[in-house]
Coordinates of C-alpha atoms in Angstrom, one line a residue:
Chain A
M1328 CA 8.6 -35.8 -10.6
A1329 CA 6.8 -39.1 -11.6
E1330 CA 10.1 -40.7 -12.8
K1331 CA 11.8 -40.2 -9.3
H1332 CA 9.2 -42.3 -7.6
G1333 CA 10.5 -45.7 -6.4
N1334 CA 14.4 -45.0 -6.9
H1335 CA 16.3 -43.0 -4.5
H1336 CA 16.5 -39.5 -5.9
K1337 CA 19.4 -37.8 -4.1
H1338 CA 18.6 -34.3 -2.5
H1339 CA 20.5 -31.4 -3.3
I1340 CA 22.7 -30.4 -0.4
L1341 CA 23.7 -26.8 -0.7
A1342 CA 27.6 -26.5 -0.1
P1343 CA 28.4 -24.3 2.9
K1344 CA 30.7 -22.4 0.7
I1345 CA 28.0 -21.4 -1.3
I1346 CA 25.5 -20.5 1.6
W1347 CA 28.5 -18.2 3.1
T1348 CA 29.0 -16.7 -0.6
V1349 CA 25.3 -15.9 -0.9
W1350 CA 25.2 -14.5 2.4
A1351 CA 28.1 -12.2 1.6
L1352 CA 26.8 -11.2 -1.7
L1353 CA 23.4 -10.2 -0.1
L1354 CA 25.2 -8.0 2.6
I1355 CA 27.2 -6.3 -0.1
G1356 CA 23.9 -5.7 -2.1
T1357 CA 22.3 -4.2 0.9
A1358 CA 25.3 -1.9 1.4
L1359 CA 25.0 -1.0 -2.3
T1360 CA 21.5 -0.2 -2.1
V1361 CA 21.9 2.1 0.9
G1362 CA 25.0 3.6 -0.7
A1363 CA 23.3 4.4 -3.9
T1364 CA 20.5 6.4 -2.3
H1365 CA 22.8 8.8 -1.1
F1366 CA 23.9 9.8 -4.5
H1367 CA 21.0 11.7 -6.0
F1368 CA 20.8 10.2 -9.7
G1369 CA 17.1 11.2 -9.5
A1370 CA 14.7 8.6 -11.1
V1371 CA 17.8 6.3 -11.9
N1372 CA 17.9 5.9 -8.0
Y1373 CA 14.9 4.1 -8.1
V1374 CA 15.6 1.8 -10.8
I1375 CA 18.9 0.9 -9.1
G1376 CA 17.3 0.3 -5.9
I1377 CA 14.8 -2.0 -7.6
L1378 CA 17.2 -3.7 -9.5
I1379 CA 19.6 -4.5 -6.5
A1380 CA 16.7 -5.8 -4.4
T1381 CA 15.7 -8.2 -7.5
I1382 CA 19.2 -9.3 -7.7
K1383 CA 19.1 -10.2 -4.0
A1384 CA 15.9 -11.6 -4.2
A1385 CA 17.1 -13.9 -7.1
L1386 CA 19.9 -15.1 -5.1
V1387 CA 17.8 -16.0 -2.3
V1388 CA 15.3 -17.9 -4.3
T1389 CA 17.9 -19.7 -6.5
F1390 CA 20.2 -20.9 -3.9
F1391 CA 18.9 -20.6 -0.2
M1392 CA 15.4 -21.7 -1.6
G1393 CA 17.1 -24.1 -3.9
L1394 CA 15.0 -23.5 -7.1
K1395 CA 18.0 -23.9 -9.0
Y1396 CA 18.3 -27.6 -8.1
D1397 CA 14.6 -28.1 -7.8
S1398 CA 12.1 -29.6 -10.3
N1399 CA 10.7 -27.7 -13.4
E1400 CA 7.3 -28.2 -11.8
N1401 CA 8.2 -26.1 -8.7
R1402 CA 9.9 -23.6 -10.7
V1403 CA 6.8 -23.0 -12.9
I1404 CA 4.7 -23.0 -9.8
F1405 CA 6.6 -20.2 -8.2
L1406 CA 7.5 -18.0 -11.0
T1407 CA 3.8 -18.3 -12.2
S1408 CA 3.0 -16.1 -9.1
F1409 CA 5.0 -13.4 -10.5
V1410 CA 3.2 -13.5 -13.9
F1411 CA 0.1 -13.0 -12.1
V1412 CA 1.6 -10.1 -10.0
A1413 CA 2.8 -8.5 -13.2
I1414 CA -0.7 -8.6 -14.6
F1415 CA -2.2 -7.2 -11.7
F1416 CA 0.2 -4.6 -11.7
V1417 CA 0.0 -3.4 -15.3
L1418 CA -3.7 -3.8 -15.5
T1419 CA -4.0 -1.5 -12.4
M1420 CA -1.5 1.0 -13.3
S1421 CA -2.9 1.4 -17.0
D1422 CA -6.3 2.0 -15.5
L1423 CA -4.8 4.5 -13.0
F1424 CA -2.8 6.5 -15.8
F1425 CA -5.6 6.4 -18.4
R1426 CA -8.5 7.1 -16.2
G1427 CA -7.6 10.7 -15.9
P1428 CA -6.5 12.7 -12.9
V1429 CA -8.1 11.7 -9.6
E1430 CA -8.4 14.4 -6.8
F1431 CA -7.8 13.8 -3.2
D1432 CA -10.3 15.9 -1.3
N1433 CA -10.7 15.8 2.6
G1434 CA -10.2 12.1 2.7
R1435 CA -12.2 11.2 -0.2
F1436 CA -10.8 10.4 -3.6
L1437 CA -12.8 12.2 -6.4
A1438 CA -12.1 11.5 -10.2
A1439 CA -11.4 15.1 -11.4
Q1440 CA -13.8 14.4 -14.4
E1441 CA -16.4 13.5 -11.7
A1442 CA -16.1 16.6 -9.9
H1443 CA -16.0 18.5 -13.0
A1444 CA -19.0 16.9 -14.2
A1445 CA -20.7 17.8 -10.9
A1446 CA -19.6 21.2 -11.3
Q1447 CA -20.9 21.4 -14.9
S1448 CA -24.2 19.3 -14.1
S1449 CA -26.8 19.7 -16.5
D1450 CA -29.3 20.6 -13.6
P1451 CA -27.2 22.4 -11.2
W1452 CA -30.4 23.8 -9.4
I1453 CA -30.6 20.5 -7.6
S1454 CA -28.2 20.5 -4.8
T1455 CA -25.6 17.8 -4.3
P1456 CA -22.9 17.4 -1.8
E1457 CA -20.4 18.1 -4.8
L1458 CA -22.0 21.4 -5.6
V1459 CA -22.1 22.6 -2.0
A1460 CA -18.3 21.6 -1.8
K1461 CA -17.7 23.5 -4.9
G1462 CA -19.8 26.5 -3.6
K1463 CA -17.9 26.4 -0.4
E1464 CA -14.6 26.8 -2.3
L1465 CA -16.2 29.6 -4.4
Y1466 CA -17.6 31.2 -1.2
A1467 CA -13.9 31.3 0.5
A1468 CA -12.6 33.0 -2.5
Q1469 CA -15.0 35.4 -3.4
C1470 CA -17.6 36.1 -0.5
V1471 CA -15.7 36.0 2.9
V1472 CA -14.5 39.3 2.6
C1473 CA -17.9 40.9 3.2
H1474 CA -20.1 37.9 4.5
G1475 CA -17.4 36.6 6.8
V1476 CA -15.9 33.0 7.2
N1477 CA -19.2 31.7 8.9
G1478 CA -21.6 33.8 6.7
K1479 CA -22.7 36.1 9.7
G1480 CA -22.2 39.2 7.4
D1481 CA -19.1 40.2 9.7
G1482 CA -16.3 40.1 7.1
P1483 CA -13.5 42.5 7.3
A1484 CA -15.0 44.8 4.8
A1485 CA -18.4 44.6 6.3
G1486 CA -17.8 47.5 8.4
A1487 CA -17.5 49.9 5.5
L1488 CA -20.8 48.8 3.9
N1489 CA -24.2 50.1 4.5
P1490 CA -26.5 48.4 4.3
K1491 CA -24.8 45.7 6.1
P1492 CA -23.9 42.4 4.1
R1493 CA -26.5 39.7 4.6
N1494 CA -26.2 37.5 7.6
F1495 CA -26.9 34.1 6.2
T1496 CA -27.2 32.2 9.3
A1497 CA -30.3 34.6 10.5
Q1498 CA -33.9 33.6 9.5
A1499 CA -35.0 37.1 8.8
G1500 CA -34.1 40.2 6.7
W1501 CA -33.5 38.5 3.3
V1502 CA -34.4 40.8 0.6
N1503 CA -35.1 38.5 -2.1
G1504 CA -35.8 35.4 0.0
R1505 CA -33.4 32.6 0.9
K1506 CA -34.4 29.5 -1.5
P1507 CA -31.3 28.6 -3.6
S1508 CA -33.2 30.0 -6.5
E1509 CA -33.7 33.3 -4.9
I1510 CA -30.1 33.5 -3.8
F1511 CA -29.2 32.5 -7.4
G1512 CA -31.2 35.6 -8.6
S1513 CA -29.5 37.9 -6.2
L1514 CA -26.1 36.6 -7.3
T1515 CA -27.1 37.0 -11.0
K1516 CA -28.7 40.6 -10.6
G1517 CA -26.4 41.8 -7.6
L1518 CA -28.0 43.5 -4.7
N1519 CA -27.1 46.9 -2.9
A1520 CA -23.2 47.0 -2.6
M1521 CA -22.9 43.3 -4.0
P1522 CA -22.2 43.5 -7.9
S1523 CA -23.9 41.2 -10.4
F1524 CA -21.9 37.7 -10.8
A1525 CA -23.5 37.2 -14.1
T1526 CA -20.2 36.9 -15.4
S1527 CA -19.6 33.7 -13.5
P1528 CA -20.6 30.4 -14.9
A1529 CA -24.3 29.6 -13.9
P1530 CA -23.2 26.3 -12.4
D1531 CA -20.8 28.3 -10.0
R1532 CA -23.6 30.7 -9.0
W1533 CA -25.9 27.6 -8.3
A1534 CA -23.1 26.0 -6.3
L1535 CA -22.7 29.2 -4.1
A1536 CA -26.4 29.5 -3.9
H1537 CA -26.5 25.9 -2.5
Y1538 CA -23.7 26.5 -0.1
V1539 CA -25.0 29.7 1.1
S1540 CA -28.4 28.0 2.0
T1541 CA -26.6 25.5 4.0
L1542 CA -25.6 28.3 6.2
G1543 CA -29.0 29.2 7.3
P1544 CA -31.3 27.9 10.1
S1545 CA -32.9 25.5 7.7
V1546 CA -32.3 24.5 4.0
L1547 CA -35.1 25.3 1.8
K1548 CA -36.2 23.7 -1.4
D1549 CA -37.2 25.2 -4.5
S1550 CA -40.5 24.5 -6.1
P1551 CA -40.7 23.8 -10.0
E1552 CA -42.2 27.4 -10.1
D1553 CA -39.4 28.9 -8.4
L1554 CA -37.1 27.5 -10.6
K1555 CA -39.1 28.6 -13.5
K1556 CA -38.9 32.2 -12.4
V1557 CA -35.1 32.1 -12.8
G1558 CA -35.0 30.2 -16.0
A1559 CA -33.9 27.0 -14.6
G1560 CA -35.6 23.4 -15.0
N1561 CA -36.1 23.4 -18.6
A1562 CA -34.1 22.7 -21.4
S1563 CA -33.6 26.2 -22.8
G1564 CA -33.2 27.7 -19.4
G1565 CA -30.8 30.3 -19.3
G1566 CA -30.4 30.0 -15.6
G1567 CA -28.6 26.8 -15.3
G1568 CA -28.7 25.0 -18.4
E1569 CA -26.2 27.2 -20.1
K1570 CA -22.6 26.1 -20.4
T1571 CA -19.7 28.5 -19.7
L1572 CA -19.5 30.9 -22.2
P1573 CA -16.2 32.6 -23.5
I1574 CA -16.0 35.8 -21.7
D1575 CA -16.2 38.0 -24.9
L1576 CA -19.4 36.4 -26.1
A1577 CA -20.9 36.8 -22.6
I1578 CA -20.3 40.4 -22.4
E1579 CA -21.9 40.6 -26.1
I1580 CA -25.0 38.6 -24.8
M1581 CA -25.3 40.8 -21.9
S1582 CA -25.1 44.1 -23.6
S1583 CA -27.5 42.8 -26.2
E1584 CA -30.0 42.0 -23.5
G1585 CA -29.5 45.5 -22.1
Chain B
M195 CA -8.5 -46.8 10.1
A196 CA -4.9 -46.2 11.0
H197 CA -2.2 -47.5 8.7
A198 CA 1.1 -48.2 9.8
P199 CA 3.9 -46.1 8.3
A200 CA 5.5 -47.7 5.5
M201 CA 9.4 -48.4 5.3
D202 CA 11.7 -47.4 2.6
G203 CA 15.0 -48.7 3.6
N204 CA 15.3 -47.2 7.0
R205 CA 13.1 -44.2 6.2
Q206 CA 9.5 -44.2 7.3
Y207 CA 6.7 -42.5 5.3
A208 CA 2.8 -42.5 5.1
H209 CA 1.2 -45.1 3.7
H210 CA -0.4 -43.1 0.8
F211 CA 3.1 -42.4 -0.7
L212 CA 5.2 -44.3 -3.1
S213 CA 8.2 -43.8 -1.2
A214 CA 10.0 -41.5 1.3
D215 CA 11.3 -39.4 -1.5
H216 CA 7.9 -39.1 -2.9
E217 CA 6.6 -37.9 0.4
F218 CA 9.5 -35.5 0.6
E219 CA 8.8 -34.2 -3.1
T220 CA 5.1 -33.6 -2.3
S221 CA 5.7 -31.9 0.8
K222 CA 8.2 -29.5 -0.8
Q223 CA 5.5 -29.1 -3.7
G224 CA 3.0 -28.2 -1.2
I225 CA 5.3 -25.4 0.3
W226 CA 5.9 -23.9 -3.2
L227 CA 2.2 -23.8 -3.7
F228 CA 1.7 -21.9 -0.4
L229 CA 4.6 -19.8 -1.2
L230 CA 2.8 -19.0 -4.7
Q231 CA -0.1 -17.9 -2.5
E232 CA 2.1 -15.8 -0.2
V233 CA 3.3 -13.9 -3.2
L234 CA -0.1 -13.1 -4.5
F235 CA -1.1 -12.4 -0.6
F236 CA 1.5 -9.7 -0.4
S237 CA 1.1 -8.2 -3.7
P238 CA -1.9 -6.2 -3.4
L239 CA 0.0 -4.1 -0.8
F240 CA 2.6 -3.5 -3.1
V241 CA 0.2 -2.5 -6.0
A242 CA -1.5 -0.1 -3.5
Y243 CA 1.7 1.3 -2.5
Y244 CA 2.5 2.2 -6.1
V245 CA -0.9 3.5 -7.0
F246 CA -0.8 6.0 -4.1
R247 CA 2.8 6.6 -4.8
G248 CA 1.9 7.6 -8.3
L249 CA -1.0 9.9 -7.2
H250 CA 0.9 11.6 -4.4
P251 CA 4.8 11.3 -5.0
A252 CA 5.3 14.4 -2.9
D253 CA 3.6 13.2 -0.1
W254 CA 5.3 9.7 -0.2
H255 CA 8.6 11.4 -0.3
A256 CA 8.0 13.4 2.5
A257 CA 6.5 10.5 4.7
A258 CA 9.3 8.3 3.9
Q259 CA 11.8 10.9 5.4
L260 CA 10.2 10.1 8.8
L261 CA 11.6 6.4 8.8
D262 CA 15.1 5.6 9.9
W263 CA 16.5 4.1 7.2
R264 CA 19.3 2.8 9.7
M265 CA 16.8 0.7 11.7
G266 CA 15.7 -0.7 8.3
A267 CA 19.1 -1.4 7.3
L268 CA 19.9 -3.1 10.6
N269 CA 16.8 -5.3 10.2
T270 CA 17.8 -6.2 6.5
V271 CA 21.2 -7.3 7.9
I272 CA 19.5 -9.2 10.5
L273 CA 17.4 -11.1 8.2
I274 CA 20.0 -11.9 5.9
C275 CA 22.2 -13.2 8.6
S276 CA 19.0 -15.4 9.8
S277 CA 18.6 -16.8 6.4
L278 CA 22.3 -17.7 6.7
T279 CA 21.8 -19.5 9.9
M280 CA 18.7 -21.2 8.5
A281 CA 20.5 -22.3 5.5
L282 CA 23.3 -23.7 7.7
A283 CA 20.7 -25.6 10.0
V284 CA 19.2 -27.2 7.1
H285 CA 22.6 -28.3 6.1
G286 CA 23.3 -29.5 9.6
A287 CA 20.2 -31.7 9.4
Q288 CA 21.1 -33.2 5.8
T289 CA 24.6 -34.1 7.3
S290 CA 23.0 -35.5 10.4
N291 CA 24.9 -33.0 12.5
K292 CA 22.7 -32.7 15.3
K293 CA 24.6 -29.8 17.1
K294 CA 25.1 -27.6 13.9
L295 CA 21.1 -28.1 13.1
V296 CA 20.2 -27.1 17.0
V297 CA 22.7 -24.3 17.4
N298 CA 21.8 -22.6 13.9
L299 CA 17.9 -23.1 14.7
I300 CA 18.5 -21.3 18.1
L301 CA 20.6 -18.6 16.3
T302 CA 17.8 -18.0 13.6
L303 CA 15.3 -17.6 16.4
G304 CA 17.5 -15.1 18.1
L305 CA 17.9 -13.0 15.1
A306 CA 14.1 -13.3 14.4
C307 CA 13.6 -11.8 18.0
G308 CA 16.2 -9.1 17.3
F309 CA 14.2 -8.2 14.0
L310 CA 11.1 -8.0 16.0
V311 CA 12.8 -5.9 18.9
V312 CA 14.1 -3.2 16.2
K313 CA 10.7 -3.1 14.8
Y314 CA 9.0 -2.6 18.5
F315 CA 11.2 0.4 18.8
E316 CA 10.4 1.9 15.3
Y317 CA 6.7 1.3 15.9
T318 CA 6.6 2.8 19.5
H319 CA 8.8 5.8 18.3
K320 CA 6.4 6.4 15.6
F321 CA 3.4 6.1 18.0
H322 CA 4.9 8.7 20.4
M323 CA 4.9 11.1 17.3
G324 CA 1.3 10.4 16.7
I325 CA 2.1 8.6 13.5
Y326 CA -0.6 5.7 13.4
P327 CA -2.4 4.4 10.5
A328 CA -4.7 7.0 8.8
G329 CA -7.8 7.0 10.8
A330 CA -5.7 7.7 14.1
F331 CA -3.2 9.8 12.6
T332 CA -2.5 12.8 14.7
Y333 CA 1.1 13.9 13.6
E334 CA 1.0 17.5 12.7
G335 CA 4.4 17.9 10.9
L336 CA 3.2 16.9 7.6
G337 CA 0.1 19.3 7.3
Q338 CA 1.0 20.3 3.7
Y339 CA 1.0 16.4 2.8
P340 CA -2.3 15.1 3.4
A341 CA -1.9 11.7 1.7
A342 CA 1.1 11.1 4.1
K343 CA -1.1 9.5 6.7
L344 CA -2.0 7.0 3.6
Y345 CA 1.8 6.3 3.3
F346 CA 1.7 5.2 6.9
S347 CA -1.3 3.1 6.7
I348 CA 0.3 1.2 3.9
Y349 CA 3.6 1.0 5.8
Y350 CA 1.8 -0.4 8.9
A351 CA 0.0 -2.8 6.6
M352 CA 3.0 -3.9 4.8
T353 CA 5.4 -4.3 7.8
G354 CA 2.6 -5.7 10.1
L355 CA 1.6 -8.4 7.6
H356 CA 5.4 -9.1 7.4
G357 CA 5.8 -9.2 11.2
I358 CA 3.1 -11.6 11.5
H359 CA 4.9 -13.9 9.1
V360 CA 8.0 -13.4 11.3
L361 CA 6.0 -14.4 14.2
G362 CA 4.5 -17.3 12.5
G363 CA 7.9 -18.4 11.4
M364 CA 9.1 -18.4 14.9
A365 CA 6.4 -20.5 16.2
V366 CA 7.1 -23.4 13.6
M367 CA 10.9 -23.0 14.3
L368 CA 10.2 -23.5 17.9
W369 CA 8.4 -26.9 17.0
V370 CA 11.2 -27.8 14.7
L371 CA 13.7 -27.1 17.3
K372 CA 12.0 -29.2 19.9
R373 CA 11.9 -32.0 17.5
A374 CA 15.6 -31.4 16.5
M375 CA 16.7 -31.6 20.2
R376 CA 15.0 -35.0 20.5
G377 CA 17.1 -36.2 17.6
E378 CA 14.2 -36.7 15.1
F379 CA 16.1 -35.2 12.3
N380 CA 19.2 -36.8 10.3
A381 CA 20.3 -37.1 6.9
H382 CA 17.3 -39.5 5.9
Y383 CA 14.7 -37.4 7.3
Y384 CA 14.6 -33.6 7.7
T385 CA 11.4 -32.6 5.6
P386 CA 10.1 -30.2 8.3
V387 CA 13.6 -28.5 8.7
E388 CA 13.8 -27.9 4.9
M389 CA 10.2 -26.7 4.6
T390 CA 10.7 -24.2 7.5
G391 CA 13.9 -22.8 5.9
L392 CA 11.9 -22.4 2.5
Y393 CA 9.2 -20.4 4.3
W394 CA 11.9 -18.5 6.3
H395 CA 13.7 -17.3 3.2
F396 CA 10.5 -16.4 1.6
V397 CA 10.0 -13.9 4.8
D398 CA 13.5 -12.5 4.2
L399 CA 12.6 -12.0 0.5
V400 CA 9.7 -9.9 1.1
W401 CA 11.7 -7.7 3.4
I402 CA 14.3 -7.4 0.7
Y403 CA 11.8 -5.4 -1.3
L404 CA 10.1 -3.6 1.8
F405 CA 13.3 -2.1 2.9
P406 CA 14.3 0.0 -0.1
I407 CA 10.7 1.0 -1.1
L408 CA 9.7 2.0 2.4
Y409 CA 13.0 3.4 3.9
L410 CA 15.2 4.6 1.0
L411 CA 13.3 5.1 -2.2
G412 CA 10.1 6.8 -0.8

């Protein structure tokens, strides 16, 4: 620009013929974009759509905005913005694709690994919102038939059972108690008509116990002694620390334990 | 301390410039810097659009079906025509053709109004259906697509920000029109007309991308 100072730089005047031609090309481009989407080329549709839009954008920038006739400085300024947009785009997308799947849960985004990690938590006897949510899912799949949607012991199959399934919303009547560790114990051993869920992974049983305890009139907490009783809370604890076992190995262990 | 404008032939320019051309080129560079910022300003919305599209392609597709592409296409044509009239207005100023400048500025303003009227009908139609940005979203028809409300949040953010740019452009055009009618612009001085034109073409440019990604390719 400096060399233009002082002398009269002639401003470029865009000829009306070019103005009208660009306008016509933009309208044709729009018609092509609309027309192309009515053919189903699959993923190619997208490429065509973006390609036409980019050609239209280039026409606007080159002629209407006159970047073709402008200084190199201004070209660099404007086109630099797209370099930064590209960096923004590429870094964000590579993060998205290499981060691992993300789960959309009830208006919240959870990295699947994170949700998985919570479920496989090394100390699942400590309640977390993730465990309670996991327990709720498991409950809906495995418990509602007898215990009912709201945990009142009034599921569709409850009528056929005697004694009736536990009403989780009531304070009284719990055979083994209603602390999470005690619910965990009942799940592991089974109770009355309820079979043992020992073949389910321990973190799943803990998740269920934490969810069920939220149904009650108050949420009770386990003391370290309570946890010890079910073998949780220490490194070798069979209750919680164990990882999911292959089903055949689990059966073998159970039969050897009698 | 006030400085009298300097003179360059019969052209006035502010005293801190070397010449009227220097003033013009500096103004234009300022606009290009502003437009660089505008590209970056819009870019997070485009990135958000593609992130969530990547995560929820089915929801995106279902939500986009609720937009009427004919309205989007109409607005595309309107904006392209307004770019034409804007370019003709600049040509009018550059050739000291006051009538051409004024008439085309008025046409551009009219087309901008038309764009907003179409947008108004689109928005109110969506509001009647309960299609609001995510928090207030009450539309029931896309129950199996929980991320559809995200699509509409991004739709409102993108078209809303673009709509604000249209309104801003109209305000500047009114000011330029007032000055044009007073005969302030001619072949020697038309900086505000050209700068408004640059900005207005950029508003068109953004829509050129918004139309296909929101209405056609969801």
